[in-house]
Amino acid sequence: MTIQTREQCLALDRQDPLAPLRTAFALPEGVIYLDGNSLGARPRAAAARAALVVEQEWGEGLIRSWNTAGWFALPQRLGNLLAPLIGAGPDEVVVTDTTSANLFKVLAAALRVQGQRDPARKVIVSERSNFPTDLYIAQGLADLLQQGYSLRLVDSPDAIDAAVREDVAVLMLTHVNYRSGEMLDMAALTELAHARGALTVWDLAHSAGAVPVSLNGCGADYAVGCTYKYLNGGPGAPAFLWVAPALRDAFWQPLSGWWGHAQPFAMEPHYRPRPGIARFLCGTQPITSLAMVECGLEIFARTDMQALRAKSLQLTDLFIELVESRCGRHPLTLVTPRAHACRGSQVSFAHPEGYAVVQALIARGVIGDYREPNIMRFGFTPLYTGFADVWDAVEALRDVLDGEQWRDPAFQERGAVT
Ligand SMILES: *Cc1c(COP(=O)(O)O)cnc(C)c1O
């Protein structure tokens, strides 16, 4: 594909079978939104759904809505809607808590299973470049357990093989790296872990709704991920958690709250786990926020991950090609792998003034984001991003760089969230 004009991009938009899905989102006029990898856009349906939950279910139904509006079963119902997007089966997924908290639960469960099989396995292997919360949670858990548990971090995916030795309990990886957009080979790494006697925990924060995932197909063991990124569930929407059916009943999870009890309303003094995946619930669920997740998932039900992946690769290829051909004289370095098999649905470029460049782009309505030390991230969400959007975003970038607009002191100031 060699694209040289905006007209050609418009022609691609006209032929795009996914283009009509854009109307399912409420995006502000004049904004090109390339940050769906951090906070997905708002599904149009979310406003009416929020009003329904607040005014009717809460306002009118009051306490009765736990039964009459299906609140009690919402984590499982949403899990079943999400399951096909990550290659999971029915009743294998729950939507609950945060990704950080869910990681704590599944990592603890995995270490417990391993402790029973082979107590000498006390190491968690991960990447130093993993999202910080994943590493912090693993460190916190190792500190809590004591007894010699520790974290072994590798500096590149190539080093994973050598790090997974006979002392390793769990290989804990994020499928698509939040900063570089690099995607790991889930099938191969899961096979490698199993061959060495280790279990796998996969973080799908930047995979769910972004790339096809086949948890059961890969024989993975545990997974967690976000709903507020590519799944468009809303700011801080609850996360999800999956456990391989074979491991689910070798159950133990440390946050043994009453929602994971076999009979929460029996009010028994002793904990007995609920059967199935619902045992990974902890306490009372944030219903207003959970309810929004359904609006995002309903849009995915109108397409499939193969179609989304095909367009995602076209969009990211086009962005890379246009940035390199039209902004080539500037000090930009592509951080994201060119190989499709190793690329998620975002493109990252390093630039020495990356922070200010992103601020200048945002001021023009092209919203991407920035991650330390010098990385500009652009997320591509095929549900609502078109080819002409890519063209326009690159033209804005070219203008910001050619005109050195990023030098404006206003673009150097940092907010609490970058
Ligand atoms: C975004 C992200 C998280 C976020 O975790 P929260 O508990 O929702 O704050 C966790 N892990 C990865 C890999 C992420 O990209």
GROMACS .gro file of N, CA and C and ligand atoms in nm, residues 98-101 130-131 133-134 174 176 178 203 205-206 226 228-229, ligand 1:
model
   66
   98THR      N    1  -1.012  -0.417   4.002
   98THR     CA    2  -0.918  -0.355   3.908
   98THR      C    3  -0.823  -0.461   3.853
   99THR      N    4  -0.754  -0.426   3.747
   99THR     CA    5  -0.653  -0.517   3.692
   99THR      C    6  -0.548  -0.548   3.798
  100SER      N    7  -0.508  -0.444   3.872
  100SER     CA    8  -0.406  -0.464   3.976
  100SER      C    9  -0.454  -0.567   4.080
  101ALA      N   10  -0.577  -0.549   4.130
  101ALA     CA   11  -0.630  -0.640   4.232
  101ALA      C   12  -0.648  -0.781   4.174
  130ASN      N   13   0.769  -0.432   3.191
  130ASN     CA   14   0.626  -0.455   3.213
  130ASN      C   15   0.564  -0.330   3.275
  131PHE      N   16   0.432  -0.319   3.264
  131PHE     CA   17   0.362  -0.208   3.327
  131PHE      C   18   0.392  -0.210   3.477
  133THR      N   19   0.250  -0.144   3.762
  133THR     CA   20   0.164  -0.203   3.865
  133THR      C   21   0.180  -0.355   3.870
  134ASP      N   22   0.204  -0.418   3.755
  134ASP     CA   23   0.222  -0.564   3.753
  134ASP      C   24   0.344  -0.603   3.837
  174THR      N   25   0.293  -0.940   3.019
  174THR     CA   26   0.190  -0.860   2.953
  174THR      C   27   0.202  -0.886   2.804
  176VAL      N   28   0.079  -0.739   2.524
  176VAL     CA   29   0.121  -0.626   2.440
  176VAL      C   30   0.177  -0.519   2.532
  178TYR      N   31   0.278  -0.186   2.704
  178TYR     CA   32   0.206  -0.058   2.704
  178TYR      C   33   0.286   0.054   2.641
  203ASP      N   34  -0.130  -1.065   3.124
  203ASP     CA   35  -0.203  -0.940   3.138
  203ASP      C   36  -0.243  -0.895   2.997
  205ALA      N   37  -0.420  -0.619   2.920
  205ALA     CA   38  -0.467  -0.479   2.925
  205ALA      C   39  -0.467  -0.414   2.786
  206HIS      N   40  -0.362  -0.440   2.708
  206HIS     CA   41  -0.353  -0.379   2.575
  206HIS      C   42  -0.383  -0.478   2.463
  226CYS      N   43  -0.794  -0.500   3.130
  226CYS     CA   44  -0.876  -0.380   3.152
  226CYS      C   45  -0.997  -0.378   3.060
  228TYR      N   46  -1.146  -0.053   3.036
  228TYR     CA   47  -1.158   0.091   3.004
  228TYR      C   48  -1.067   0.134   2.890
  229LYS      N   49  -0.983   0.043   2.840
  229LYS     CA   50  -0.895   0.078   2.727
  229LYS      C   51  -0.968   0.045   2.598
  419LIG     C1   52  -0.338  -0.016   3.206
  419LIG     C2   53  -0.269  -0.131   3.266
  419LIG     C3   54  -0.298  -0.173   3.396
  419LIG     C4   55  -0.391  -0.090   3.481
  419LIG     O1   56  -0.422  -0.147   3.603
  419LIG     P1   57  -0.531  -0.078   3.696
  419LIG     O2   58  -0.538  -0.163   3.813
  419LIG     O3   59  -0.657  -0.071   3.613
  419LIG     O4   60  -0.486   0.061   3.725
  419LIG     C5   61  -0.238  -0.287   3.444
  419LIG     N1   62  -0.151  -0.357   3.368
  419LIG     C6   63  -0.120  -0.319   3.242
  419LIG     C7   64  -0.026  -0.401   3.162
  419LIG     C8   65  -0.177  -0.204   3.188
  419LIG     O5   66  -0.145  -0.165   3.065
   0.00000   0.00000   0.00000
